[in-house]
Amino acid sequence: MYKCDRMFISNPDGLKNGTFRSPHMTNEQKHSRQCIYTFIAAENERIQISFSLFDLRGSTPDCSGEYVDLYTELEEPSQDLITTPFGGRYCGRTVPRKRISMYQTLVFGFYTDQKQVDDRVFEGYYEFIDAKLLLYNKYREESLMS
């Protein structure tokens, strides 16, 4: 059984990547349930996430009942999601594109009113990447296009 709220923190002595997946939970009253996935990188890192499985109910633009909200522009982990630029709402079976955080924090919220949720609703891969390498690759791509 997977926890609802999850936190992934970069550790100098630990792994710099891993997987995440939807929680396995029961929601007997079918109340709206929210699970927050927080990724916190080290000072010189950013977070890259990609989904490999995405099988949520609904379809865009409605996305009612079950969806993922993505936030990639958080300047700090304690920043309020209400005041943060919104990175998009996703539902259905179309896998969201790969995303990279602008700063050291990336958060996504999974919302559902389903009675039963299993760990096959979504899954993906995260990686803490060197921010300097991102800048170098962006500069290289821009100079090749010129």
mmCIF file of N, CA and C in Angstrom, residues 4-133:
data_model
loop_
_atom_site.group_PDB
_atom_site.id
_atom_site.type_symbol
_atom_site.label_atom_id
_atom_site.label_comp_id
_atom_site.label_asym_id
_atom_site.label_seq_id
_atom_site.Cartn_x
_atom_site.Cartn_y
_atom_site.Cartn_z
ATOM 1 N N CYS A 4 -0.517 8.293 0.635
ATOM 2 C CA CYS A 4 -1.174 9.307 -0.185
ATOM 3 C C CYS A 4 -0.209 10.454 -0.471
ATOM 4 N N ASP A 5 0.275 11.148 0.539
ATOM 5 C CA ASP A 5 1.228 12.235 0.337
ATOM 6 C C ASP A 5 2.634 11.666 0.314
ATOM 7 N N ARG A 6 3.411 12.079 -0.672
ATOM 8 C CA ARG A 6 4.778 11.548 -0.825
ATOM 9 C C ARG A 6 5.758 12.700 -0.951
ATOM 10 N N MET A 7 6.968 12.520 -0.427
ATOM 11 C CA MET A 7 8.015 13.521 -0.540
ATOM 12 C C MET A 7 9.289 12.843 -1.018
ATOM 13 N N PHE A 8 9.926 13.454 -2.014
ATOM 14 C CA PHE A 8 11.167 12.948 -2.591
ATOM 15 C C PHE A 8 12.201 14.071 -2.454
ATOM 16 N N ILE A 9 13.266 13.817 -1.694
ATOM 17 C CA ILE A 9 14.253 14.855 -1.406
ATOM 18 C C ILE A 9 15.620 14.391 -1.892
ATOM 19 N N SER A 10 16.290 15.275 -2.631
ATOM 20 C CA SER A 10 17.640 14.973 -3.117
ATOM 21 C C SER A 10 18.585 14.900 -1.929
ATOM 22 N N ASN A 11 19.413 13.884 -1.925
ATOM 23 C CA ASN A 11 20.367 13.658 -0.854
ATOM 24 C C ASN A 11 21.737 13.475 -1.491
ATOM 25 N N PRO A 12 22.769 14.190 -1.020
ATOM 26 C CA PRO A 12 24.089 14.074 -1.645
ATOM 27 C C PRO A 12 24.627 12.639 -1.687
ATOM 28 N N ASP A 13 24.245 11.837 -0.702
ATOM 29 C CA ASP A 13 24.735 10.460 -0.643
ATOM 30 C C ASP A 13 23.735 9.447 -1.179
ATOM 31 N N GLY A 14 22.577 9.931 -1.628
ATOM 32 C CA GLY A 14 21.526 9.017 -2.066
ATOM 33 C C GLY A 14 21.370 8.973 -3.570
ATOM 34 N N LEU A 15 20.353 8.251 -3.999
ATOM 35 C CA LEU A 15 20.031 8.150 -5.416
ATOM 36 C C LEU A 15 19.549 9.492 -5.950
ATOM 37 N N LYS A 16 19.794 9.739 -7.212
ATOM 38 C CA LYS A 16 19.365 10.980 -7.852
ATOM 39 C C LYS A 16 18.168 10.747 -8.764
ATOM 40 N N ASN A 17 17.549 9.569 -8.676
ATOM 41 C CA ASN A 17 16.376 9.284 -9.502
ATOM 42 C C ASN A 17 15.560 8.175 -8.855
ATOM 43 N N GLY A 18 14.380 7.972 -9.392
ATOM 44 C CA GLY A 18 13.524 6.916 -8.867
ATOM 45 C C GLY A 18 12.173 6.938 -9.546
ATOM 46 N N THR A 19 11.249 6.205 -8.987
ATOM 47 C CA THR A 19 9.905 6.117 -9.562
ATOM 48 C C THR A 19 8.870 6.598 -8.553
ATOM 49 N N PHE A 20 7.720 6.965 -9.071
ATOM 50 C CA PHE A 20 6.576 7.315 -8.239
ATOM 51 C C PHE A 20 5.357 6.681 -8.877
ATOM 52 N N ARG A 21 4.329 6.485 -8.087
ATOM 53 C CA ARG A 21 3.083 5.923 -8.620
ATOM 54 C C ARG A 21 1.905 6.364 -7.763
ATOM 55 N N SER A 22 0.728 6.146 -8.310
ATOM 56 C CA SER A 22 -0.490 6.528 -7.601
ATOM 57 C C SER A 22 -0.620 5.728 -6.314
ATOM 58 N N PRO A 23 -1.297 6.307 -5.323
ATOM 59 C CA PRO A 23 -1.492 5.586 -4.063
ATOM 60 C C PRO A 23 -2.529 4.484 -4.236
ATOM 61 N N HIS A 24 -2.426 3.483 -3.412
ATOM 62 C CA HIS A 24 -3.449 2.441 -3.333
ATOM 63 C C HIS A 24 -4.265 2.788 -2.095
ATOM 64 N N MET A 25 -5.519 3.197 -2.307
ATOM 65 C CA MET A 25 -6.297 3.637 -1.154
ATOM 66 C C MET A 25 -7.781 3.352 -1.340
ATOM 67 N N THR A 26 -8.468 3.331 -0.200
ATOM 68 C CA THR A 26 -9.909 3.178 -0.159
ATOM 69 C C THR A 26 -10.497 4.493 0.317
ATOM 70 N N ASN A 27 -11.572 4.878 -0.315
ATOM 71 C CA ASN A 27 -12.232 6.142 -0.025
ATOM 72 C C ASN A 27 -13.731 5.843 0.090
ATOM 73 N N GLU A 28 -14.113 5.181 1.167
ATOM 74 C CA GLU A 28 -15.474 4.639 1.322
ATOM 75 C C GLU A 28 -16.594 5.650 1.068
ATOM 76 N N GLN A 29 -16.428 6.875 1.556
ATOM 77 C CA GLN A 29 -17.487 7.869 1.414
ATOM 78 C C GLN A 29 -17.461 8.583 0.068
ATOM 79 N N LYS A 30 -16.481 8.268 -0.775
ATOM 80 C CA LYS A 30 -16.310 8.906 -2.087
ATOM 81 C C LYS A 30 -16.193 10.431 -1.979
ATOM 82 N N HIS A 31 -15.551 10.881 -0.885
ATOM 83 C CA HIS A 31 -15.260 12.307 -0.743
ATOM 84 C C HIS A 31 -14.120 12.646 -1.688
ATOM 85 N N SER A 32 -13.992 13.901 -2.027
ATOM 86 C CA SER A 32 -12.861 14.333 -2.835
ATOM 87 C C SER A 32 -11.596 14.150 -2.002
ATOM 88 N N ARG A 33 -10.643 13.458 -2.551
ATOM 89 C CA ARG A 33 -9.400 13.128 -1.843
ATOM 90 C C ARG A 33 -8.235 13.727 -2.597
ATOM 91 N N GLN A 34 -7.273 14.299 -1.897
ATOM 92 C CA GLN A 34 -6.113 14.934 -2.505
ATOM 93 C C GLN A 34 -4.837 14.305 -1.971
ATOM 94 N N CYS A 35 -3.923 13.943 -2.865
ATOM 95 C CA CYS A 35 -2.602 13.439 -2.487
ATOM 96 C C CYS A 35 -1.569 14.370 -3.115
ATOM 97 N N ILE A 36 -0.620 14.841 -2.313
ATOM 98 C CA ILE A 36 0.399 15.772 -2.788
ATOM 99 C C ILE A 36 1.739 15.047 -2.899
ATOM 100 N N TYR A 37 2.370 15.174 -4.064
ATOM 101 C CA TYR A 37 3.696 14.617 -4.329
ATOM 102 C C TYR A 37 4.659 15.796 -4.432
ATOM 103 N N THR A 38 5.632 15.866 -3.518
ATOM 104 C CA THR A 38 6.571 16.984 -3.462
ATOM 105 C C THR A 38 7.980 16.473 -3.746
ATOM 106 N N PHE A 39 8.666 17.160 -4.645
ATOM 107 C CA PHE A 39 10.040 16.833 -5.013
ATOM 108 C C PHE A 39 10.900 18.042 -4.662
ATOM 109 N N ILE A 40 11.966 17.835 -3.870
ATOM 110 C CA ILE A 40 12.835 18.928 -3.445
ATOM 111 C C ILE A 40 14.267 18.595 -3.838
ATOM 112 N N ALA A 41 14.832 19.424 -4.698
ATOM 113 C CA ALA A 41 16.189 19.222 -5.196
ATOM 114 C C ALA A 41 17.200 19.982 -4.330
ATOM 115 N N ALA A 42 18.470 19.640 -4.487
ATOM 116 C CA ALA A 42 19.549 20.366 -3.822
ATOM 117 C C ALA A 42 19.711 21.733 -4.491
ATOM 118 N N GLU A 43 20.530 22.577 -3.907
ATOM 119 C CA GLU A 43 20.688 23.955 -4.371
ATOM 120 C C GLU A 43 21.043 24.079 -5.853
ATOM 121 N N ASN A 44 21.875 23.222 -6.365
ATOM 122 C CA ASN A 44 22.326 23.312 -7.760
ATOM 123 C C ASN A 44 21.599 22.336 -8.689
ATOM 124 N N GLU A 45 20.414 21.894 -8.282
ATOM 125 C CA GLU A 45 19.680 20.899 -9.069
ATOM 126 C C GLU A 45 18.283 21.391 -9.437
ATOM 127 N N ARG A 46 17.698 20.696 -10.407
ATOM 128 C CA ARG A 46 16.299 20.861 -10.779
ATOM 129 C C ARG A 46 15.689 19.462 -10.824
ATOM 130 N N ILE A 47 14.359 19.399 -10.887
ATOM 131 C CA ILE A 47 13.666 18.108 -10.918
ATOM 132 C C ILE A 47 13.043 17.909 -12.287
ATOM 133 N N GLN A 48 13.250 16.731 -12.831
ATOM 134 C CA GLN A 48 12.612 16.350 -14.093
ATOM 135 C C GLN A 48 11.698 15.169 -13.798
ATOM 136 N N ILE A 49 10.441 15.275 -14.236
ATOM 137 C CA ILE A 49 9.530 14.144 -14.080
ATOM 138 C C ILE A 49 8.938 13.781 -15.433
ATOM 139 N N SER A 50 8.658 12.512 -15.577
ATOM 140 C CA SER A 50 7.951 12.034 -16.767
ATOM 141 C C SER A 50 7.034 10.895 -16.332
ATOM 142 N N PHE A 51 5.850 10.896 -16.891
ATOM 143 C CA PHE A 51 4.882 9.845 -16.594
ATOM 144 C C PHE A 51 5.012 8.741 -17.633
ATOM 145 N N SER A 52 5.003 7.497 -17.186
ATOM 146 C CA SER A 52 5.056 6.358 -18.103
ATOM 147 C C SER A 52 3.691 5.684 -18.224
ATOM 148 N N LEU A 53 2.824 5.902 -17.238
ATOM 149 C CA LEU A 53 1.457 5.379 -17.242
ATOM 150 C C LEU A 53 0.555 6.494 -16.757
ATOM 151 N N PHE A 54 -0.555 6.684 -17.447
ATOM 152 C CA PHE A 54 -1.506 7.733 -17.067
ATOM 153 C C PHE A 54 -2.879 7.251 -17.477
ATOM 154 N N ASP A 55 -3.684 6.820 -16.509
ATOM 155 C CA ASP A 55 -4.992 6.239 -16.801
ATOM 156 C C ASP A 55 -6.026 6.786 -15.821
ATOM 157 N N LEU A 56 -6.248 8.094 -15.901
ATOM 158 C CA LEU A 56 -7.206 8.756 -15.038
ATOM 159 C C LEU A 56 -8.552 8.834 -15.734
ATOM 160 N N ARG A 57 -9.618 8.917 -14.952
ATOM 161 C CA ARG A 57 -10.951 9.082 -15.530
ATOM 162 C C ARG A 57 -11.064 10.460 -16.162
ATOM 163 N N GLY A 58 -12.059 10.651 -16.965
ATOM 164 C CA GLY A 58 -12.352 11.959 -17.533
ATOM 165 C C GLY A 58 -11.541 12.254 -18.777
ATOM 166 N N SER A 59 -11.827 13.414 -19.336
ATOM 167 C CA SER A 59 -11.091 13.875 -20.502
ATOM 168 C C SER A 59 -11.064 15.399 -20.480
ATOM 169 N N THR A 60 -10.028 15.959 -21.080
ATOM 170 C CA THR A 60 -9.905 17.409 -21.101
ATOM 171 C C THR A 60 -10.991 18.005 -21.978
ATOM 172 N N PRO A 61 -11.495 19.148 -21.740
ATOM 173 C CA PRO A 61 -11.071 20.074 -20.691
ATOM 174 C C PRO A 61 -11.815 19.894 -19.369
ATOM 175 N N ASP A 62 -12.751 18.944 -19.288
ATOM 176 C CA ASP A 62 -13.588 18.776 -18.096
ATOM 177 C C ASP A 62 -12.775 18.367 -16.861
ATOM 178 N N CYS A 63 -12.099 17.260 -16.922
ATOM 179 C CA CYS A 63 -11.252 16.771 -15.820
ATOM 180 C C CYS A 63 -11.930 16.849 -14.453
ATOM 181 N N SER A 64 -13.177 16.436 -14.356
ATOM 182 C CA SER A 64 -13.837 16.448 -13.050
ATOM 183 C C SER A 64 -13.761 15.058 -12.436
ATOM 184 N N GLY A 65 -13.604 15.009 -11.150
ATOM 185 C CA GLY A 65 -13.596 13.736 -10.446
ATOM 186 C C GLY A 65 -12.229 13.118 -10.252
ATOM 187 N N GLU A 66 -11.336 13.273 -11.233
ATOM 188 C CA GLU A 66 -9.997 12.685 -11.088
ATOM 189 C C GLU A 66 -9.029 13.396 -12.023
ATOM 190 N N TYR A 67 -7.958 13.949 -11.453
ATOM 191 C CA TYR A 67 -6.985 14.686 -12.266
ATOM 192 C C TYR A 67 -5.695 14.914 -11.492
ATOM 193 N N VAL A 68 -4.677 15.371 -12.220
ATOM 194 C CA VAL A 68 -3.390 15.755 -11.653
ATOM 195 C C VAL A 68 -3.173 17.226 -11.976
ATOM 196 N N ASP A 69 -2.851 18.027 -10.947
ATOM 197 C CA ASP A 69 -2.459 19.419 -11.121
ATOM 198 C C ASP A 69 -0.957 19.516 -10.925
ATOM 199 N N LEU A 70 -0.271 20.206 -11.826
ATOM 200 C CA LEU A 70 1.186 20.268 -11.827
ATOM 201 C C LEU A 70 1.676 21.691 -11.553
ATOM 202 N N TYR A 71 2.691 21.796 -10.693
ATOM 203 C CA TYR A 71 3.303 23.078 -10.333
ATOM 204 C C TYR A 71 4.816 22.944 -10.482
ATOM 205 N N THR A 72 5.404 23.650 -11.444
ATOM 206 C CA THR A 72 6.842 23.543 -11.712
ATOM 207 C C THR A 72 7.597 24.830 -11.404
ATOM 208 N N GLU A 73 6.891 25.874 -10.933
ATOM 209 C CA GLU A 73 7.534 27.167 -10.709
ATOM 210 C C GLU A 73 7.536 27.590 -9.242
ATOM 211 N N LEU A 74 7.628 26.642 -8.334
ATOM 212 C CA LEU A 74 7.689 26.953 -6.902
ATOM 213 C C LEU A 74 9.101 27.386 -6.535
ATOM 214 N N GLU A 75 9.220 28.559 -5.906
ATOM 215 C CA GLU A 75 10.545 29.048 -5.520
ATOM 216 C C GLU A 75 11.041 28.405 -4.232
ATOM 217 N N GLU A 76 10.123 27.882 -3.417
ATOM 218 C CA GLU A 76 10.509 27.177 -2.195
ATOM 219 C C GLU A 76 9.422 26.172 -1.816
ATOM 220 N N PRO A 77 9.789 25.117 -1.074
ATOM 221 C CA PRO A 77 8.831 24.053 -0.757
ATOM 222 C C PRO A 77 7.609 24.519 0.018
ATOM 223 N N SER A 78 7.747 25.558 0.842
ATOM 224 C CA SER A 78 6.625 26.005 1.669
ATOM 225 C C SER A 78 5.706 26.984 0.945
ATOM 226 N N GLN A 79 6.015 27.304 -0.297
ATOM 227 C CA GLN A 79 5.202 28.264 -1.047
ATOM 228 C C GLN A 79 3.780 27.747 -1.242
ATOM 229 N N ASP A 80 2.819 28.627 -1.079
ATOM 230 C CA ASP A 80 1.411 28.303 -1.215
ATOM 231 C C ASP A 80 1.073 27.984 -2.672
ATOM 232 N N LEU A 81 0.433 26.853 -2.925
ATOM 233 C CA LEU A 81 0.087 26.473 -4.299
ATOM 234 C C LEU A 81 -0.941 27.416 -4.921
ATOM 235 N N ILE A 82 -1.750 28.065 -4.114
ATOM 236 C CA ILE A 82 -2.770 28.981 -4.625
ATOM 237 C C ILE A 82 -2.126 30.164 -5.349
ATOM 238 N N THR A 83 -0.986 30.643 -4.847
ATOM 239 C CA THR A 83 -0.328 31.820 -5.428
ATOM 240 C C THR A 83 0.768 31.464 -6.424
ATOM 241 N N THR A 84 0.957 30.193 -6.678
ATOM 242 C CA THR A 84 2.006 29.724 -7.588
ATOM 243 C C THR A 84 1.470 29.634 -9.015
ATOM 244 N N PRO A 85 2.285 30.005 -10.013
ATOM 245 C CA PRO A 85 1.822 29.805 -11.398
ATOM 246 C C PRO A 85 1.433 28.344 -11.624
ATOM 247 N N PHE A 86 0.295 28.161 -12.245
ATOM 248 C CA PHE A 86 -0.274 26.831 -12.467
ATOM 249 C C PHE A 86 0.352 26.208 -13.708
ATOM 250 N N GLY A 87 0.834 24.977 -13.576
ATOM 251 C CA GLY A 87 1.496 24.296 -14.686
ATOM 252 C C GLY A 87 0.590 23.423 -15.529
ATOM 253 N N GLY A 88 -0.662 23.286 -15.139
ATOM 254 C CA GLY A 88 -1.588 22.520 -15.950
ATOM 255 C C GLY A 88 -2.342 21.453 -15.194
ATOM 256 N N ARG A 89 -3.519 21.121 -15.716
ATOM 257 C CA ARG A 89 -4.364 20.056 -15.167
ATOM 258 C C ARG A 89 -4.452 18.955 -16.211
ATOM 259 N N TYR A 90 -4.264 17.710 -15.772
ATOM 260 C CA TYR A 90 -4.223 16.575 -16.692
ATOM 261 C C TYR A 90 -5.155 15.476 -16.213
ATOM 262 N N CYS A 91 -5.850 14.858 -17.165
ATOM 263 C CA CYS A 91 -6.709 13.722 -16.857
ATOM 264 C C CYS A 91 -6.787 12.851 -18.109
ATOM 265 N N GLY A 92 -7.566 11.789 -18.031
ATOM 266 C CA GLY A 92 -7.708 10.896 -19.175
ATOM 267 C C GLY A 92 -6.516 9.974 -19.326
ATOM 268 N N ARG A 93 -6.235 9.621 -20.553
ATOM 269 C CA ARG A 93 -5.158 8.656 -20.828
ATOM 270 C C ARG A 93 -3.985 9.245 -21.579
ATOM 271 N N THR A 94 -4.037 10.535 -21.892
ATOM 272 C CA THR A 94 -2.927 11.160 -22.596
ATOM 273 C C THR A 94 -1.827 11.496 -21.593
ATOM 274 N N VAL A 95 -0.676 10.892 -21.775
ATOM 275 C CA VAL A 95 0.439 11.075 -20.853
ATOM 276 C C VAL A 95 0.969 12.507 -20.982
ATOM 277 N N PRO A 96 1.045 13.250 -19.854
ATOM 278 C CA PRO A 96 1.626 14.597 -19.924
ATOM 279 C C PRO A 96 3.080 14.538 -20.389
ATOM 280 N N ARG A 97 3.517 15.606 -21.058
ATOM 281 C CA ARG A 97 4.904 15.644 -21.535
ATOM 282 C C ARG A 97 5.873 15.765 -20.362
ATOM 283 N N LYS A 98 7.126 15.452 -20.610
ATOM 284 C CA LYS A 98 8.169 15.551 -19.603
ATOM 285 C C LYS A 98 8.245 16.990 -19.104
ATOM 286 N N ARG A 99 8.435 17.172 -17.805
ATOM 287 C CA ARG A 99 8.494 18.514 -17.229
ATOM 288 C C ARG A 99 9.743 18.668 -16.376
ATOM 289 N N ILE A 100 10.308 19.885 -16.362
ATOM 290 C CA ILE A 100 11.476 20.221 -15.544
ATOM 291 C C ILE A 100 11.104 21.429 -14.697
ATOM 292 N N SER A 101 11.461 21.380 -13.420
ATOM 293 C CA SER A 101 11.155 22.490 -12.520
ATOM 294 C C SER A 101 11.993 23.715 -12.873
ATOM 295 N N MET A 102 11.432 24.882 -12.603
ATOM 296 C CA MET A 102 12.156 26.125 -12.827
ATOM 297 C C MET A 102 13.116 26.399 -11.670
ATOM 298 N N TYR A 103 12.741 25.937 -10.477
ATOM 299 C CA TYR A 103 13.554 26.134 -9.284
ATOM 300 C C TYR A 103 13.819 24.771 -8.647
ATOM 301 N N GLN A 104 14.007 24.730 -7.342
ATOM 302 C CA GLN A 104 14.385 23.494 -6.659
ATOM 303 C C GLN A 104 13.209 22.651 -6.189
ATOM 304 N N THR A 105 11.986 23.086 -6.476
ATOM 305 C CA THR A 105 10.813 22.359 -5.997
ATOM 306 C C THR A 105 9.833 22.120 -7.139
ATOM 307 N N LEU A 106 9.264 20.941 -7.158
ATOM 308 C CA LEU A 106 8.200 20.588 -8.089
ATOM 309 C C LEU A 106 7.144 19.849 -7.278
ATOM 310 N N VAL A 107 5.882 20.183 -7.515
ATOM 311 C CA VAL A 107 4.782 19.548 -6.786
ATOM 312 C C VAL A 107 3.700 19.169 -7.784
ATOM 313 N N PHE A 108 3.099 18.011 -7.564
ATOM 314 C CA PHE A 108 1.845 17.741 -8.268
ATOM 315 C C PHE A 108 0.843 17.159 -7.277
ATOM 316 N N GLY A 109 -0.408 17.529 -7.507
ATOM 317 C CA GLY A 109 -1.495 17.039 -6.678
ATOM 318 C C GLY A 109 -2.347 16.073 -7.475
ATOM 319 N N PHE A 110 -2.686 14.956 -6.867
ATOM 320 C CA PHE A 110 -3.589 13.973 -7.465
ATOM 321 C C PHE A 110 -4.912 14.093 -6.727
ATOM 322 N N TYR A 111 -6.000 14.321 -7.463
ATOM 323 C CA TYR A 111 -7.326 14.509 -6.894
ATOM 324 C C TYR A 111 -8.252 13.425 -7.419
ATOM 325 N N THR A 112 -9.026 12.832 -6.513
ATOM 326 C CA THR A 112 -9.963 11.791 -6.937
ATOM 327 C C THR A 112 -11.162 11.737 -5.998
ATOM 328 N N ASP A 113 -12.285 11.313 -6.551
ATOM 329 C CA ASP A 113 -13.456 11.037 -5.723
ATOM 330 C C ASP A 113 -13.858 9.568 -5.870
ATOM 331 N N GLN A 114 -12.951 8.768 -6.425
ATOM 332 C CA GLN A 114 -13.199 7.335 -6.595
ATOM 333 C C GLN A 114 -13.254 6.630 -5.247
ATOM 334 N N LYS A 115 -14.060 5.595 -5.169
ATOM 335 C CA LYS A 115 -14.179 4.797 -3.947
ATOM 336 C C LYS A 115 -12.927 3.951 -3.726
ATOM 337 N N GLN A 116 -12.342 3.479 -4.809
ATOM 338 C CA GLN A 116 -11.155 2.627 -4.737
ATOM 339 C C GLN A 116 -10.123 3.134 -5.751
ATOM 340 N N VAL A 117 -8.889 3.327 -5.316
ATOM 341 C CA VAL A 117 -7.810 3.743 -6.203
ATOM 342 C C VAL A 117 -6.686 2.733 -6.051
ATOM 343 N N ASP A 118 -6.138 2.290 -7.173
ATOM 344 C CA ASP A 118 -4.998 1.379 -7.073
ATOM 345 C C ASP A 118 -3.751 2.040 -7.632
ATOM 346 N N ASP A 119 -2.636 1.346 -7.525
ATOM 347 C CA ASP A 119 -1.355 1.925 -7.916
ATOM 348 C C ASP A 119 -1.101 1.854 -9.421
ATOM 349 N N ARG A 120 -2.129 1.617 -10.215
ATOM 350 C CA ARG A 120 -1.994 1.576 -11.680
ATOM 351 C C ARG A 120 -2.751 2.731 -12.351
ATOM 352 N N VAL A 121 -3.050 3.795 -11.609
ATOM 353 C CA VAL A 121 -3.708 4.960 -12.188
ATOM 354 C C VAL A 121 -2.663 5.829 -12.892
ATOM 355 N N PHE A 122 -1.511 6.021 -12.237
ATOM 356 C CA PHE A 122 -0.391 6.703 -12.876
ATOM 357 C C PHE A 122 0.906 6.211 -12.264
ATOM 358 N N GLU A 123 1.958 6.307 -13.040
ATOM 359 C CA GLU A 123 3.300 6.056 -12.529
ATOM 360 C C GLU A 123 4.274 6.809 -13.403
ATOM 361 N N GLY A 124 5.449 7.037 -12.852
ATOM 362 C CA GLY A 124 6.423 7.803 -13.607
ATOM 363 C C GLY A 124 7.806 7.723 -13.008
ATOM 364 N N TYR A 125 8.673 8.558 -13.547
ATOM 365 C CA TYR A 125 10.085 8.567 -13.223
ATOM 366 C C TYR A 125 10.492 9.994 -12.861
ATOM 367 N N TYR A 126 11.293 10.147 -11.822
ATOM 368 C CA TYR A 126 11.826 11.465 -11.480
ATOM 369 C C TYR A 126 13.343 11.406 -11.453
ATOM 370 N N GLU A 127 13.949 12.564 -11.683
ATOM 371 C CA GLU A 127 15.401 12.660 -11.645
ATOM 372 C C GLU A 127 15.797 14.051 -11.168
ATOM 373 N N PHE A 128 16.752 14.100 -10.239
ATOM 374 C CA PHE A 128 17.345 15.362 -9.818
ATOM 375 C C PHE A 128 18.519 15.610 -10.756
ATOM 376 N N ILE A 129 18.453 16.690 -11.529
ATOM 377 C CA ILE A 129 19.471 16.946 -12.550
ATOM 378 C C ILE A 129 20.243 18.221 -12.243
ATOM 379 N N ASP A 130 21.472 18.267 -12.697
ATOM 380 C CA ASP A 130 22.370 19.401 -12.484
ATOM 381 C C ASP A 130 21.850 20.617 -13.251
ATOM 382 N N ALA A 131 21.586 21.704 -12.541
ATOM 383 C CA ALA A 131 21.048 22.920 -13.172
ATOM 384 C C ALA A 131 22.039 23.509 -14.176
ATOM 385 N N LYS A 132 23.335 23.412 -13.893
ATOM 386 C CA LYS A 132 24.345 23.947 -14.824
ATOM 387 C C LYS A 132 24.319 23.185 -16.146
ATOM 388 N N LEU A 133 24.105 21.892 -16.073
ATOM 389 C CA LEU A 133 24.037 21.077 -17.287
ATOM 390 C C LEU A 133 22.826 21.484 -18.132
#
